Coordinates of C-alpha atoms in Angstrom, one line a residue:
X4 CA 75.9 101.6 122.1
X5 CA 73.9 105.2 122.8
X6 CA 75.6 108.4 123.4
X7 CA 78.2 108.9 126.0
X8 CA 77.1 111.7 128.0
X9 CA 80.1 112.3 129.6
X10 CA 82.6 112.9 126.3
X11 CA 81.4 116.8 126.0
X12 CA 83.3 117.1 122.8
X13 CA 81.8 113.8 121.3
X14 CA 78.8 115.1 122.9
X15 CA 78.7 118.2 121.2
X16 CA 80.0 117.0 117.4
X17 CA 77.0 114.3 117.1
X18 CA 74.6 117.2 118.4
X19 CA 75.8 119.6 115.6
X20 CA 76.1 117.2 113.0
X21 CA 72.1 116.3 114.0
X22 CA 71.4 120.1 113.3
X23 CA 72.8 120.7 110.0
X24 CA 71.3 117.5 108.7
X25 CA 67.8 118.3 109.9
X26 CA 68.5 122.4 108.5
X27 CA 69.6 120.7 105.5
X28 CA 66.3 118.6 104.7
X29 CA 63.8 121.2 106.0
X30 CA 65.3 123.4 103.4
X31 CA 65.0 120.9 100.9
X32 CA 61.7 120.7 101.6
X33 CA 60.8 124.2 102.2
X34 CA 62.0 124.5 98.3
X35 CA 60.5 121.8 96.7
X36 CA 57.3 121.3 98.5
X37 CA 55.2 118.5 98.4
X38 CA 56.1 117.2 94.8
X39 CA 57.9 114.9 92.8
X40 CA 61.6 115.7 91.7
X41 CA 63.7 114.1 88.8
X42 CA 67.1 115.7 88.7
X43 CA 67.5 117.1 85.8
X44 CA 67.4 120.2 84.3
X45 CA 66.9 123.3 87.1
X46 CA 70.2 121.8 88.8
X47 CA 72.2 121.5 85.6
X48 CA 71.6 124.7 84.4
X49 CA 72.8 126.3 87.9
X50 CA 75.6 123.8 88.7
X51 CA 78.8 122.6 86.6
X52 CA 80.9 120.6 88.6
X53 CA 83.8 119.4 87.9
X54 CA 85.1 115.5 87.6
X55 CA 85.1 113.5 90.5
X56 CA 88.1 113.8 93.3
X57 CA 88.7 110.5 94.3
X58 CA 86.7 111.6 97.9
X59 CA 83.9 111.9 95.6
X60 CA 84.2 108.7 93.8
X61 CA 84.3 107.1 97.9
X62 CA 81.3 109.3 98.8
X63 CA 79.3 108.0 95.8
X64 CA 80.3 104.3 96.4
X65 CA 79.2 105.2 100.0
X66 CA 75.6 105.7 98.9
X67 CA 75.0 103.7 96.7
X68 CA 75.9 100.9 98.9
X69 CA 73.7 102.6 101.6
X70 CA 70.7 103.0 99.0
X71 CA 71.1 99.4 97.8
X72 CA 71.0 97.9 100.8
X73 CA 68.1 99.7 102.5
X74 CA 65.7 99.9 98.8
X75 CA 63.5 97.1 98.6
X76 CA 60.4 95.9 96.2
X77 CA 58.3 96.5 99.6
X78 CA 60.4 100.1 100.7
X79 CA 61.5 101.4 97.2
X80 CA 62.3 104.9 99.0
X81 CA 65.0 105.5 101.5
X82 CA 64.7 108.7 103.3
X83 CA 67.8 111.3 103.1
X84 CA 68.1 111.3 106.8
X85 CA 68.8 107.2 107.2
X86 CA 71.8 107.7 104.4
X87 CA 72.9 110.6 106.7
X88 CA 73.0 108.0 109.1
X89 CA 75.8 105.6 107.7
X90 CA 78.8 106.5 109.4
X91 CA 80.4 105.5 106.3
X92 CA 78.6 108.5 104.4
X93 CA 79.0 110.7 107.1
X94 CA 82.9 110.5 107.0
X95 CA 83.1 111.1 103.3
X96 CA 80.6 114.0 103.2
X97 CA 83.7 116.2 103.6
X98 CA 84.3 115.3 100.1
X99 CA 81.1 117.3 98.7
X100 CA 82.6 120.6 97.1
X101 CA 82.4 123.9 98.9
X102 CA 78.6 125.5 98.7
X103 CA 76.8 122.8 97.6
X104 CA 74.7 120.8 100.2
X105 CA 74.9 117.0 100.1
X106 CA 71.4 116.8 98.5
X107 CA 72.0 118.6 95.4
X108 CA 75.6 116.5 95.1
X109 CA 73.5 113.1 95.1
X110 CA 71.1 114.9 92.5
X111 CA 73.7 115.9 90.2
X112 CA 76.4 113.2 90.6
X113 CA 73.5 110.0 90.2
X114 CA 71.5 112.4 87.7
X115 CA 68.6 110.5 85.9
X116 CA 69.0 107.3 87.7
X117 CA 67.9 109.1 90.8
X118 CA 64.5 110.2 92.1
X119 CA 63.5 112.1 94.4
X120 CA 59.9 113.3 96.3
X121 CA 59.2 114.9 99.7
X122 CA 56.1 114.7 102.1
X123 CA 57.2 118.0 103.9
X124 CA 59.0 116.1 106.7
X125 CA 61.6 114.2 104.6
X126 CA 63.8 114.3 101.6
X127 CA 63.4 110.2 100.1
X128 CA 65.7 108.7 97.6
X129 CA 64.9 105.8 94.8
X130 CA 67.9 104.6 92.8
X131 CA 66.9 103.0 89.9
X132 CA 67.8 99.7 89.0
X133 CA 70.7 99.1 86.6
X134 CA 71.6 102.8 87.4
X135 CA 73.9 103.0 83.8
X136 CA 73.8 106.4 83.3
X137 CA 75.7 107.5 86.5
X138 CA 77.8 104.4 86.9
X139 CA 78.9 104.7 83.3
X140 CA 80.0 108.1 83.5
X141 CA 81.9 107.2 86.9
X142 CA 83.8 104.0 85.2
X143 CA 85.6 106.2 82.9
X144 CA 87.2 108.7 85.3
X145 CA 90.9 107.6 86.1
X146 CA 90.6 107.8 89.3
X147 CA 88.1 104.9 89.0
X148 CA 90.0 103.1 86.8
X149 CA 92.9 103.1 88.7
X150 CA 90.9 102.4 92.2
X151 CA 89.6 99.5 90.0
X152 CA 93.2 98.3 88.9
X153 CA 94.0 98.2 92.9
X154 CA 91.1 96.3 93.5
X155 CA 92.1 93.4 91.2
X156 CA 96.0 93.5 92.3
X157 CA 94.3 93.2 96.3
X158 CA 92.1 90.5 95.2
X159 CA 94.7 88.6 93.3
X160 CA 97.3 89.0 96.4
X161 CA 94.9 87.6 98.6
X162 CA 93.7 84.9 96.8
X163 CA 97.5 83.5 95.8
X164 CA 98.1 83.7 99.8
X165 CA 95.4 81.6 100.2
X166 CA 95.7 79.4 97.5
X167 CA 99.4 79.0 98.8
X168 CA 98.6 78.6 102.5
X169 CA 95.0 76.2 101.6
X170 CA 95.7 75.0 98.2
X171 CA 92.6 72.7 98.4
X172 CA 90.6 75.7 99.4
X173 CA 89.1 75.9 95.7
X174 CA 88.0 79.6 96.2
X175 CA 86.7 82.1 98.8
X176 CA 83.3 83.1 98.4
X177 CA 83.0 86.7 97.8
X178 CA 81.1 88.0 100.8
X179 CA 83.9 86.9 102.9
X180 CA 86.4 88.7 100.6
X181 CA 84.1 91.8 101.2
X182 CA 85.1 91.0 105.0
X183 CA 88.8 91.9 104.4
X184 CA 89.9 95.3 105.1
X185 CA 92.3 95.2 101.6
X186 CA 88.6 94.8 99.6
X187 CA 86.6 96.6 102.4
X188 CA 89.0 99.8 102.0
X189 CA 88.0 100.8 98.2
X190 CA 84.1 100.8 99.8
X191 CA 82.2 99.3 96.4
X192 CA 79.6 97.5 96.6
X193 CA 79.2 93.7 96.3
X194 CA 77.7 93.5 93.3
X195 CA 79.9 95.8 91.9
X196 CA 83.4 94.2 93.2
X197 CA 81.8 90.8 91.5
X198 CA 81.7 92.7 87.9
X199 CA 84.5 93.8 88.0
X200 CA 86.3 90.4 88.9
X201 CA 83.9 88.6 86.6
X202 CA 85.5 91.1 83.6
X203 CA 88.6 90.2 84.3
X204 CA 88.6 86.0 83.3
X205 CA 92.2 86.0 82.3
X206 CA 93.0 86.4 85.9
X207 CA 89.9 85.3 88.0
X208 CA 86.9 82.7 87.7
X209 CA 83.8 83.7 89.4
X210 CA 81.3 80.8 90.5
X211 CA 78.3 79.7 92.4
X212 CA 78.4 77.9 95.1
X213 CA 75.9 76.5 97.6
X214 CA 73.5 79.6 96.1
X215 CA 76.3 82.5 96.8
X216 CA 78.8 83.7 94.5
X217 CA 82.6 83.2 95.1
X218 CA 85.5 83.7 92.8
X219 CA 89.4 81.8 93.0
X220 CA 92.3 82.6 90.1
X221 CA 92.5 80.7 87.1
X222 CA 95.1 77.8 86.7
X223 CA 97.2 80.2 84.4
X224 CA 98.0 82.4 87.5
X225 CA 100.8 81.4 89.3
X226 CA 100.2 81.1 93.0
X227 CA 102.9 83.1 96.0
X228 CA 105.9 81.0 96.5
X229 CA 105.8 78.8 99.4
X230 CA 107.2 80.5 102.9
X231 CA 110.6 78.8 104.3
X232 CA 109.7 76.6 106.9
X233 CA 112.7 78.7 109.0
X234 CA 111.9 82.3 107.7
X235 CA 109.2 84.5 108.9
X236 CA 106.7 86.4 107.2
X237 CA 107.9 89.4 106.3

């Protein structure tokens, strides 16, 4: 779509926002050089930060959908400045506490199953696959576990509404469910929202289907009561 020339204020926020990310990674770079970085150690022993708000927990689902979908065999580093980019990070940055820059956040919040190197220019990321460490520490905050019991009450709603309204439906195949804004709202990714229904078999039953995954409610679970013919929807 470009830039709108004409909304000043727009005009002015995307310009400043531009500045502090490229301040922000020519720092980075000015202090690590042209090396290799593991977060680990130097960080730790500066930084203790406390659990993560549930901004946070958004901010780190954010990236790590952002890093999965841009890492590949081919490009296994994603530069700082296209996770920057995702308006979807962008909007949660606010969540980062007070006097730490977004970098050192990422470093300490994915710890070891993050890397990180810089040519001088650029800040790049690799995530590394499985990523336990980080994930496994996340998955036992409450405010994930409650995010993830909203998940599965939004995913079973929608599914007895369709099951009601298309009873010979027979599922809905997941990337569509990622589609709905009840699902889209808690911003995990894919993979993720699959485990978790695919952990939960007393309610849901996750399949393959033409070569994609999709996931319907067992038999056991009762579907929504059928609307009046004469009543609307409330």
């Amino acid at each position: 779509a470009g830039l709108d020339f004409n909304n000043e204020d727009r005009f002015r926020e995307l310009f400043d926002e531009l500045l502090a990310k490229r301040e922000e990674i020519r720092q980075l770079s000015a202090r690590l050089g042209n090396s290799s970085y593991t977060p680990g150690a130097r960080l730790r022993q500066k930084r203790s930060l406390p659990q993560m708000t549930q901004g946070e927990i958004d901010l780190f689902h954010a990236t790590t959908t952002v890093l999965r979908s841009l890492q590949t065999d081919e490009q296994p580093w994603v530069s700082l400045s296209r996770v920057l980019d995702n308006i979807v990070v962008r909007r949660s940055r606010a969540a980062v506490p007070k006097g730490i820059a977004f970098w050192e956040w990422v470093a300490y919040r994915f710890g070891d199953d993050l890397h990180m190197v810089t040519d001088g220019r650029d800040l790049l990321l690799n995530q590394s696959k499985g990523a336990s460490s980080a994930s496994a520490s996340l998955e036992k905050s409450p405010e994930y576990i409650q995010a993830k019991k909203k998940l599965i009450q939004s995913v079973c709603r929608t599914l007895r509404d369709l099951q009601r309204d298309f009873p010979d439906a027979g599922g809905l195949a997941i990337t569509d469910l990622m589609r709905l804004p009840a699902v889209r709202r808690f911003m995990l990714p894919m993979d993720e929202v699959r485990g978790i229904l695919a952990k939960t078999p007393q309610v849901f039953q996750v399949f393959r289907e033409f070569n994609s995954w999709s996931v319907r409610l067992c038999p056991s679970v009762p579907s929504s009561p059928r609307r009046s013919p004469g009543r609307a929807a409330s």
